[in-house]
Coordinates of C-alpha atoms and ligand atoms in Angstrom, one line a residue:
X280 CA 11.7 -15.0 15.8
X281 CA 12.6 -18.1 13.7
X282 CA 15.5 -18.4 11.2
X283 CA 13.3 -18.6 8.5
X284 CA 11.3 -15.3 9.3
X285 CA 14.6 -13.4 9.4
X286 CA 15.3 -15.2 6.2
X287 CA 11.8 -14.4 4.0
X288 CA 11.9 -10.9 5.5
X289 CA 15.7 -10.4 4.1
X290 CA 15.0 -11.8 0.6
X291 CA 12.2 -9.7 0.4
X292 CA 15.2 -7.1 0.5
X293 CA 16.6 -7.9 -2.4
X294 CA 13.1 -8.4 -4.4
X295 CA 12.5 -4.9 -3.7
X296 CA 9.4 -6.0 -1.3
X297 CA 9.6 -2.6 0.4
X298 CA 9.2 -0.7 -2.3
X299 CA 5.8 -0.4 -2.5
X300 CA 5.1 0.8 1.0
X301 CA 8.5 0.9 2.9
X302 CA 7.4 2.1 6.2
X303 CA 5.2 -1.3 6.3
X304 CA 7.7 -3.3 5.5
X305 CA 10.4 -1.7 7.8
X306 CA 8.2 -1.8 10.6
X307 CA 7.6 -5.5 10.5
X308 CA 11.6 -6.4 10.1
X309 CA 11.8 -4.4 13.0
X310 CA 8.9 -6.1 14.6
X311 CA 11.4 -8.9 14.7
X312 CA 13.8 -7.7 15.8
X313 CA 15.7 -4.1 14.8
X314 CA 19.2 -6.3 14.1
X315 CA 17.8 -8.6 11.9
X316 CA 20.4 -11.5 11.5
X317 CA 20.0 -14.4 9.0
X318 CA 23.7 -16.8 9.3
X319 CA 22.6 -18.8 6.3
X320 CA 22.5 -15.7 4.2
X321 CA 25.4 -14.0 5.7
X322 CA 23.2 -10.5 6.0
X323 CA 21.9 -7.9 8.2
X324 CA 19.1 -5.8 8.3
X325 CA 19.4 -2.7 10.8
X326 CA 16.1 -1.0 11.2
X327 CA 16.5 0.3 14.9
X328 CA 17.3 3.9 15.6
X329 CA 20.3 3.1 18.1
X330 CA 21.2 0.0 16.2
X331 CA 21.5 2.4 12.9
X332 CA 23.0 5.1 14.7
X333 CA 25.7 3.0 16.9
X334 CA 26.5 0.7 13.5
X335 CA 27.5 4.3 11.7
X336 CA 29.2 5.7 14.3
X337 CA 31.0 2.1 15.0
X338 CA 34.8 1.9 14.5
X339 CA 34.4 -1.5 13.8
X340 CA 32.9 -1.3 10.6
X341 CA 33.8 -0.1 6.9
X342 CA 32.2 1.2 3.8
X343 CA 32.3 -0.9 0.4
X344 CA 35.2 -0.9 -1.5
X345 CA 34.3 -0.7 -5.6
X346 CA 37.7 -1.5 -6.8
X347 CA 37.9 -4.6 -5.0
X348 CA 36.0 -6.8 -7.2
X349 CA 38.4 -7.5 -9.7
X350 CA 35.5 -8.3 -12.5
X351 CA 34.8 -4.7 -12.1
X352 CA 37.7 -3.3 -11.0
X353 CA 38.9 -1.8 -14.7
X354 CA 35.5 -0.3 -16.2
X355 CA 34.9 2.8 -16.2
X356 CA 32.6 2.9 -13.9
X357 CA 34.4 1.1 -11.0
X358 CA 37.4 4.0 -12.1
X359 CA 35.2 6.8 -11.3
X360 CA 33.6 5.4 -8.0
X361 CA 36.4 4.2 -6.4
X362 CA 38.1 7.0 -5.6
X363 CA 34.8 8.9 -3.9
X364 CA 35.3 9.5 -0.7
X365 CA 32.1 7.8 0.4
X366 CA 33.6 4.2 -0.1
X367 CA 36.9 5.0 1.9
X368 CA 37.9 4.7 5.6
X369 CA 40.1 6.1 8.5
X370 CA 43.1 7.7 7.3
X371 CA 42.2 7.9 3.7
X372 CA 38.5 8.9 4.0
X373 CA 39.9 11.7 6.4
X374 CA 41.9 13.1 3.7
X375 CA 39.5 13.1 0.6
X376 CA 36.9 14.8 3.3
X377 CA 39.0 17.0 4.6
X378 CA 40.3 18.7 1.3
X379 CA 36.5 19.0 0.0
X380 CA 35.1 20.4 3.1
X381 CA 37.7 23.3 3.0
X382 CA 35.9 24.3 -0.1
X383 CA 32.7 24.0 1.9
X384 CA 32.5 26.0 4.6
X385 CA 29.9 28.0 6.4
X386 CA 30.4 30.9 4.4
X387 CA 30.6 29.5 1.1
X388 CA 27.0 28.6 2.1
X389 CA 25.4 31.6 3.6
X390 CA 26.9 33.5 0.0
X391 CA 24.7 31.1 -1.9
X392 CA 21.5 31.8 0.3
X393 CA 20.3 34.8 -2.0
X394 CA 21.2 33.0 -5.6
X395 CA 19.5 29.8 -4.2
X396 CA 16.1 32.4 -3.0
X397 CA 16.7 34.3 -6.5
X398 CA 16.7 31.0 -8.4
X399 CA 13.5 30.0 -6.6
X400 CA 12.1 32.9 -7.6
X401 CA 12.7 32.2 -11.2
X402 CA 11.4 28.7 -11.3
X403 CA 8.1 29.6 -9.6
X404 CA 7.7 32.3 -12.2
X405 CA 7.9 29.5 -14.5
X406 CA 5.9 27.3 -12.8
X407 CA 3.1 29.7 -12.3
X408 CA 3.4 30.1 -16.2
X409 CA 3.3 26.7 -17.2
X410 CA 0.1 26.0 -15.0
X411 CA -1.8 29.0 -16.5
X412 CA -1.5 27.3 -19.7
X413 CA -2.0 23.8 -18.7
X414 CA -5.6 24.1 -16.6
X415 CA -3.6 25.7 -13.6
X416 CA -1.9 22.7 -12.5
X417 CA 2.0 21.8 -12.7
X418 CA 4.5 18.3 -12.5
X419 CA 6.6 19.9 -9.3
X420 CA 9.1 17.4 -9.9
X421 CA 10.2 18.5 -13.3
X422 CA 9.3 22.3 -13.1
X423 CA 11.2 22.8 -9.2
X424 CA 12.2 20.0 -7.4
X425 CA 14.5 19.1 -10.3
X426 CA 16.2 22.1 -11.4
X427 CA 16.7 24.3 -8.3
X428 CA 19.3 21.7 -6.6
X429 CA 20.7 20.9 -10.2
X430 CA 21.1 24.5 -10.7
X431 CA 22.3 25.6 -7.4
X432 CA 25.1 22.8 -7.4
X433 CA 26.1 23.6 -11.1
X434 CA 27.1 27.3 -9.8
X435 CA 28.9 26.3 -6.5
X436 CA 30.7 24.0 -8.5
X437 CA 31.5 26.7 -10.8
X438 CA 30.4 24.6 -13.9
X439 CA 28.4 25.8 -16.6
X440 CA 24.7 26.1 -16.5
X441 CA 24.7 25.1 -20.4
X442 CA 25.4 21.6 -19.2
X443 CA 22.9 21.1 -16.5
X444 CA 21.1 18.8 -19.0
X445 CA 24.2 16.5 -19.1
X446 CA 25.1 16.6 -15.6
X447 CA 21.2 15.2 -14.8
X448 CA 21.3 12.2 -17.2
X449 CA 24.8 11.3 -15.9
X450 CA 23.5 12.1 -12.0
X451 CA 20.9 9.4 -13.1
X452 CA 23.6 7.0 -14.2
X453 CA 25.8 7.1 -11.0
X454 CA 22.5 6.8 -9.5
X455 CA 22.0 3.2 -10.9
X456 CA 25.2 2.1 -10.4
X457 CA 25.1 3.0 -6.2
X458 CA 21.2 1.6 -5.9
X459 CA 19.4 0.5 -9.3
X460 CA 16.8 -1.7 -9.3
X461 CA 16.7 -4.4 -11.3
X462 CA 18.9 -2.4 -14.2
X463 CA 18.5 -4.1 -17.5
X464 CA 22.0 -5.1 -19.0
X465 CA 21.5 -2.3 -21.7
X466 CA 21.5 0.2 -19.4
X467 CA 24.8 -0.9 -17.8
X468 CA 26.2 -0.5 -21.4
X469 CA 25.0 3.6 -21.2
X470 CA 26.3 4.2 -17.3
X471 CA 29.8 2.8 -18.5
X472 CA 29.6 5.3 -21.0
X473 CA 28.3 7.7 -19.0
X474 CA 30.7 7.6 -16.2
X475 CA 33.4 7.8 -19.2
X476 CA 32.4 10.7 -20.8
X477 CA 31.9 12.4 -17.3
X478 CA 35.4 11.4 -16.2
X479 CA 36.8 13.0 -19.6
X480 CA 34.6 16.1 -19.3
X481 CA 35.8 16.6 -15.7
X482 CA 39.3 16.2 -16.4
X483 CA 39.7 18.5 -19.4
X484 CA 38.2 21.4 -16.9
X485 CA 40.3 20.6 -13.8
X486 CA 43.1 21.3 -16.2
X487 CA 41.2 24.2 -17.4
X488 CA 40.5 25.3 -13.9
X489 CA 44.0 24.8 -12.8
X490 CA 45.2 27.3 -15.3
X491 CA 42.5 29.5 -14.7
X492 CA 40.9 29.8 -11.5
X493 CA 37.4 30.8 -11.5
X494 CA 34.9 31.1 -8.8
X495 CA 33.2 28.1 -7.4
X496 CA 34.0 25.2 -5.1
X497 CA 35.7 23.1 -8.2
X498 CA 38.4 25.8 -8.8
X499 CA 38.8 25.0 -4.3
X500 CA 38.8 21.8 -5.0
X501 CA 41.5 22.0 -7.6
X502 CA 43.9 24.7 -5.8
X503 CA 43.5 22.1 -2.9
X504 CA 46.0 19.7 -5.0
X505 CA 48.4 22.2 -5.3
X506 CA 48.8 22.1 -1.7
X507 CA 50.8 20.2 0.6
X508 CA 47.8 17.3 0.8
X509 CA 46.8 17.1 -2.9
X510 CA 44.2 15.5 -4.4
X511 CA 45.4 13.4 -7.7
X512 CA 43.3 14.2 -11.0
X513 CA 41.3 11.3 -10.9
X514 CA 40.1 12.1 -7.0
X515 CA 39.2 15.3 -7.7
X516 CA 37.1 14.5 -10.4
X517 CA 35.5 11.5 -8.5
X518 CA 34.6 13.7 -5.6
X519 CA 33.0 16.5 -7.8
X520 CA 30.8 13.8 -9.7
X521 CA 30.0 12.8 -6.0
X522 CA 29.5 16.1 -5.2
X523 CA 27.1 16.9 -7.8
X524 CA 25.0 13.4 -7.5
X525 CA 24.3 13.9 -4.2
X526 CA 24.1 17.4 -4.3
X527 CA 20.6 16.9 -6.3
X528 CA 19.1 13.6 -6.7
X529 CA 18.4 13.3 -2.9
X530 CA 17.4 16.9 -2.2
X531 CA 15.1 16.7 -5.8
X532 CA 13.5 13.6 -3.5
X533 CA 13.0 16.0 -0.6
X534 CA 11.2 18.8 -2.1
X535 CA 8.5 17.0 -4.2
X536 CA 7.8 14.6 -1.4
X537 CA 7.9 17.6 1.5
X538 CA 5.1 19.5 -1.4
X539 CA 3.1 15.8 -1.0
X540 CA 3.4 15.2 2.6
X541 CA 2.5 19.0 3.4
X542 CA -0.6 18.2 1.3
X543 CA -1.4 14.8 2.8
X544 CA -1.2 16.4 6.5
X545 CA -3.1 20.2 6.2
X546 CA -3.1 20.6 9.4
X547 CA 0.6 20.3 9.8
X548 CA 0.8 22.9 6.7
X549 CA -1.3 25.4 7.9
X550 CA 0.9 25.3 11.2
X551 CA 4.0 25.8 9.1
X552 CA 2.2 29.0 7.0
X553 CA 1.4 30.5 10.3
X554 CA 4.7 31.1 11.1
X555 CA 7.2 30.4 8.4
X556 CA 10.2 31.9 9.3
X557 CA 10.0 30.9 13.0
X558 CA 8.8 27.2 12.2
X559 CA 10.6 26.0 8.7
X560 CA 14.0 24.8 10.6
X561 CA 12.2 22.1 12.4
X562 CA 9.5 21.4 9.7
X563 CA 12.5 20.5 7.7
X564 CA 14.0 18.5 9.9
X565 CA 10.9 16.4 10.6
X566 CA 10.2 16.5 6.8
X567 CA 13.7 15.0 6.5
X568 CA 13.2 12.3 9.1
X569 CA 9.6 11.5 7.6
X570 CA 10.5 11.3 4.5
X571 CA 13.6 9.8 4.3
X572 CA 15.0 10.8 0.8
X573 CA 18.4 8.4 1.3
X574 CA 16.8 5.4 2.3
X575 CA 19.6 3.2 3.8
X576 CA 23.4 2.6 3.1
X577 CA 25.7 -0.4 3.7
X578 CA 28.7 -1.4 5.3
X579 CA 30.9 -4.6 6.4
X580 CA 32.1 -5.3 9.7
X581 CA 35.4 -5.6 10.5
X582 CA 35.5 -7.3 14.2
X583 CA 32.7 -8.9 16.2
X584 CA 30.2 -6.3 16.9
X585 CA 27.3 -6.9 18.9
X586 CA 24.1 -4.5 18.5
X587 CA 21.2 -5.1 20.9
X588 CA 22.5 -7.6 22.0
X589 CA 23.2 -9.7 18.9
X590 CA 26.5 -10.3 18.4
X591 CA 27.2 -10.1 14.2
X592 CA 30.6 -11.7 12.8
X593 CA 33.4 -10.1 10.8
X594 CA 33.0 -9.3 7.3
X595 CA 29.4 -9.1 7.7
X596 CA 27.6 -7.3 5.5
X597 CA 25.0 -4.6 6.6
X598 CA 22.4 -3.2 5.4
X599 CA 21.6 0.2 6.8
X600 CA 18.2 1.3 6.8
X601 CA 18.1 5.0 8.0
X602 CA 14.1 5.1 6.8
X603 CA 13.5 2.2 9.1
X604 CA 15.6 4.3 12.3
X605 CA 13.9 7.6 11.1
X606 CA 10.4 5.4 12.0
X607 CA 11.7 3.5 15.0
X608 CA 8.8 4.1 17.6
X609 CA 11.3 3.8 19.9
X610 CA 13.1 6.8 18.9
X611 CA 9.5 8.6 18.0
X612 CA 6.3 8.7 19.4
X613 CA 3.6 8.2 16.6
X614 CA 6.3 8.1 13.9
X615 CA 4.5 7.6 10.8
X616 CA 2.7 10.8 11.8
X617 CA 3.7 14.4 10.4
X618 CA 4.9 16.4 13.2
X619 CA 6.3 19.7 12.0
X620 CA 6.7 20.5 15.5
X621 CA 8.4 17.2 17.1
X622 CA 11.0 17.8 19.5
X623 CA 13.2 15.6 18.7
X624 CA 12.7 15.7 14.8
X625 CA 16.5 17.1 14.5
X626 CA 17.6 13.4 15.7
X627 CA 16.7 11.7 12.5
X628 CA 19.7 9.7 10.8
X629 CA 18.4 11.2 7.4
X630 CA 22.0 12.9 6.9
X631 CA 23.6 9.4 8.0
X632 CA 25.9 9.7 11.3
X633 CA 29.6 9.1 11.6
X634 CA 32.3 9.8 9.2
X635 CA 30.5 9.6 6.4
X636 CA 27.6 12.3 7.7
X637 CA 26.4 14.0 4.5
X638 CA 28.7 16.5 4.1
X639 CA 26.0 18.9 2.2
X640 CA 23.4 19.0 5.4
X641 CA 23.8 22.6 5.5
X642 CA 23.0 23.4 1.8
X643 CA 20.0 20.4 1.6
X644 CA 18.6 22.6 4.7
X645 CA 19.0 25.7 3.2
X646 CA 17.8 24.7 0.0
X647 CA 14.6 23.3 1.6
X648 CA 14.0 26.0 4.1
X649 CA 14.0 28.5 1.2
X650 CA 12.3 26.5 -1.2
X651 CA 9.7 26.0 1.1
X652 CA 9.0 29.4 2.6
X653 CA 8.7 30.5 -1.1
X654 CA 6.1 28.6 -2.4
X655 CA 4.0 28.3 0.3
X656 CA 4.1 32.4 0.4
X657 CA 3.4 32.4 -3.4
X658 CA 0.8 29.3 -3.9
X659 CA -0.8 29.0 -0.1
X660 CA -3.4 27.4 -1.5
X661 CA -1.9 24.8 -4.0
X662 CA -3.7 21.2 -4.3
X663 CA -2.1 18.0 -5.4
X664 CA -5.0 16.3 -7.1
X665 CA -5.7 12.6 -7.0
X666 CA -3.4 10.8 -9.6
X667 CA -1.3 7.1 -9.5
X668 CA 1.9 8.5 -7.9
X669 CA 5.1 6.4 -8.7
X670 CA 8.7 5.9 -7.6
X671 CA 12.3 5.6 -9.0
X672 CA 13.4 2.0 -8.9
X673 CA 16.4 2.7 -6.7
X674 CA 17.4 1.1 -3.5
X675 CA 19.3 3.9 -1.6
X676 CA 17.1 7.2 -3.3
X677 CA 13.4 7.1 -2.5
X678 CA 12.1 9.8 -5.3
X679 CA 8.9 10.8 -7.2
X680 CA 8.6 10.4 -10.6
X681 CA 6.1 13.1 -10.7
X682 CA 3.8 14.8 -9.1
X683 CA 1.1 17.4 -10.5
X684 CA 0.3 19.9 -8.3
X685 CA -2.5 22.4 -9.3
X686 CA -1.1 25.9 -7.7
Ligands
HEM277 C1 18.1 16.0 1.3 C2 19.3 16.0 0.8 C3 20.4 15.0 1.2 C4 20.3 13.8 1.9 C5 19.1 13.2 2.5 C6 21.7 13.3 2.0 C7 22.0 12.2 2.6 C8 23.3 11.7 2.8 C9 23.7 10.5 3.5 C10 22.7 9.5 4.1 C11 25.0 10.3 3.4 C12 25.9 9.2 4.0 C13 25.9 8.0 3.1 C14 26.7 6.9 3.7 O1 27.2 7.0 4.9 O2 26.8 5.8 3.1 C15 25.5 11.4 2.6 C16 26.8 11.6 2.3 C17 27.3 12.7 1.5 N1 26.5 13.7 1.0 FE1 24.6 14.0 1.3 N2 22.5 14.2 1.3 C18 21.8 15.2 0.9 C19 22.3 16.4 0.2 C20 23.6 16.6 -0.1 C21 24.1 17.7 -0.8 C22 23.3 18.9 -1.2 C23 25.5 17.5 -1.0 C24 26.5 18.4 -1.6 C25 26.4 19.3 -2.3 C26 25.8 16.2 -0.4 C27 27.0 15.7 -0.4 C28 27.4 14.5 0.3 C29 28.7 14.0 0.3 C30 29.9 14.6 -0.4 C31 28.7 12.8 1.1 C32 29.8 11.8 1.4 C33 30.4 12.2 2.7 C34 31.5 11.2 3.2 O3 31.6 10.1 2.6 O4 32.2 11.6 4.1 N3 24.6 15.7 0.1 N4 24.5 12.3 2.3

């Protein structure tokens, strides 16, 4: 590898190259080398399973930190970010975690498995409805892959369902701000706005909420600050927007393009009817490391840290790429292949690894294992016909716009 492969192959990055056909473009940065390291533009590109896995679960590296940039420090924006607990470390990260996931246990989950199958239900009602007037066929995205996890994280939350419409458009600005494309500088102007009317909204009803509990992991969250470790107003509110950004967007991304792939590889679908109950645990899995619905993260180094055997500086920046580990064929035999029944499909880094693993895996499973079962048990023969398909510009979330299916 020369300096100026590493070099065109990292700009490419940045112009979004890989967004037409990721896997292609992953596999030849990784052709290169899996710890792709350009000095003259101080970045790199992990694309190796162990590399990805060994950077995440590195103590020698952190997460971005919004609030440092002084330009952006006071917006709005940078107000609500900063105190999410994805861009903390150590002690503090530990403590923002900590008090969420005791409002995010096991059971909490299990008790939502009959309103998430119920809710389901309802929306492939709808669904079937909708097609029968429209020539049979459906857009998935907008009729179920949208509005189950929207719905089923608007009632763990404990938040209203009138507002799910609200809670999308501002999931779509916080969305922009962690991975837009190419965001046009009037759009910035309606994400600052965004993320202040969502930091108002939230903190009206943690006040609300603190004077009158009410079910859901919200009211948790804010009897949590009445504790001993207490979560400030303005954490609590950052880690419920977090909460309900990534409790959708990414598993939205993972039902439509599981409904695609099952169509692209019949042969994987039909194994997966034959035996649902048995079988959907690892189809999910393998539809999570195939698909990839967080693309990559990022994070700095904070000591020399070698990975395969190059050795990257401090302060280095990283880019993460958990599609390019999830297609590593050094991890997976045949991995751009469908493989509802691959061993070692539960190894995938789509869930990230370290202390920042997704902290919803066991809801996005459950709400994809249900989802699944259900409409392949009521639409076992459902088509997706030819059409242009297109994706979100976003770095981090790969996600269909649409996707008609004919049921
Ligand atoms: C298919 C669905 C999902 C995928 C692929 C996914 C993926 C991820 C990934 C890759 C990370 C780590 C990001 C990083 O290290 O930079 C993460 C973190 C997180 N996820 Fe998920 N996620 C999904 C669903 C959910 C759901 C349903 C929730 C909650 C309701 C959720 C809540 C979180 C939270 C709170 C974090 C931050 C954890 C921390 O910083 O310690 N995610 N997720």
């Amino acid at each position: 590898m020369t300096p100026a492969q590493a070099a065109a192959v990292l700009q490419g990055y940045w112009q979004g190259e890989h967004f037409a056909d990721p896997p292609a473009y992953l596999d030849r940065a990784r052709a290169l080398s899996p710890v792709l390291y350009d000095p003259t533009s101080g970045l790199a590109l992990l694309t190796g399973h162990a590399a990805v896995g060994a950077a995440l679960k590195s103590g020698q590296v952190r997460t971005s930190k919004y609030a440092a940039d002084p330009a952006f420090a006071s917006s709005e924006a940078a107000r609500l970010l900063a105190p999410m607990m994805l861009f903390h470390d150590g002690a503090s990260h530990t403590r923002l975690r900590s008090l969420a996931q005791r409002a995010f246990t096991p059971r909490v989950l299990e008790e939502s498995r009959e309103f998430i199958a119920g809710l389901t239900d309802t929306l492939l009602d709808g669904a079937a409805r909708q097609a029968a007037q429209n020539g049979g066929e459906v857009d998935a995205v907008a009729a179920l892959a949208v509005p189950l996890p929207v719905a089923v994280i608007v009632e763990m939350l404990g938040l209203s369902g009138d507002d799910a419409g609200r809670f999308k458009t501002w999931a779509g600005s916080v969305a922009d701000l962690i991975g837009g494309l190419n965001v046009p500088p009037e759009r910035w102007a309606q994400v600052e706005a965004d993320a202040g009317a969502m930091r108002s909204y939230f903190r009206t009803l943690a006040d609300d909420l603190r004077a009158h509990p009410r079910p859901g992991l919200l009211s948790a969250l804010a009897a949590a600050e009445d504790g001993g470790e207490r979560l400030s107003g303005d954490e609590l509110l950052a880690n419920a927007v977090l909460l309900l950004v990534a409790g959708h967007e990414t598993t939205s991304n993972l039902l439509s393009g599981s409904l695609l792939a099952l169509h692209e590889w019949p042969e994987e679908r039909a194994w997966l009817a034959a035996d649902p109950a048995a079988r959907v645990g690892n189809a999910v899995e393998e539809l999570l490391r195939f698909l990839s619905p967080v693309q990559g993260t990022a994070r700095f180094t904070t000591a020399p840290l070698t990975l395969e055997g190059v050795v990257l500086p401090p302060e280095l920046p990283l880019l993460i790429s958990l599609a390019g580990a999830n297609r590593d064929s050094a991890a997976y035999p045949d991995p751009h292949a469908l493989r509802l029944s691959r061993e070692n499909a539960r190894t995938h880094l789509a869930f990230a690894a370290g202390p920042h693993y997704c902290l919803g895996a066991g809801l996005a499973r459950l709400e994809a294992a249900v989802f699944l079962t259900r409409f392949l048990a009521r639409f076992p023969g459902y088509r997706v016909p030819e059409q242009p398909l297109s994706y979100l510009p976003n770095f981090t979330l790969r996600g269909l716009r649409a996707l008609r299916v004919a049921l």
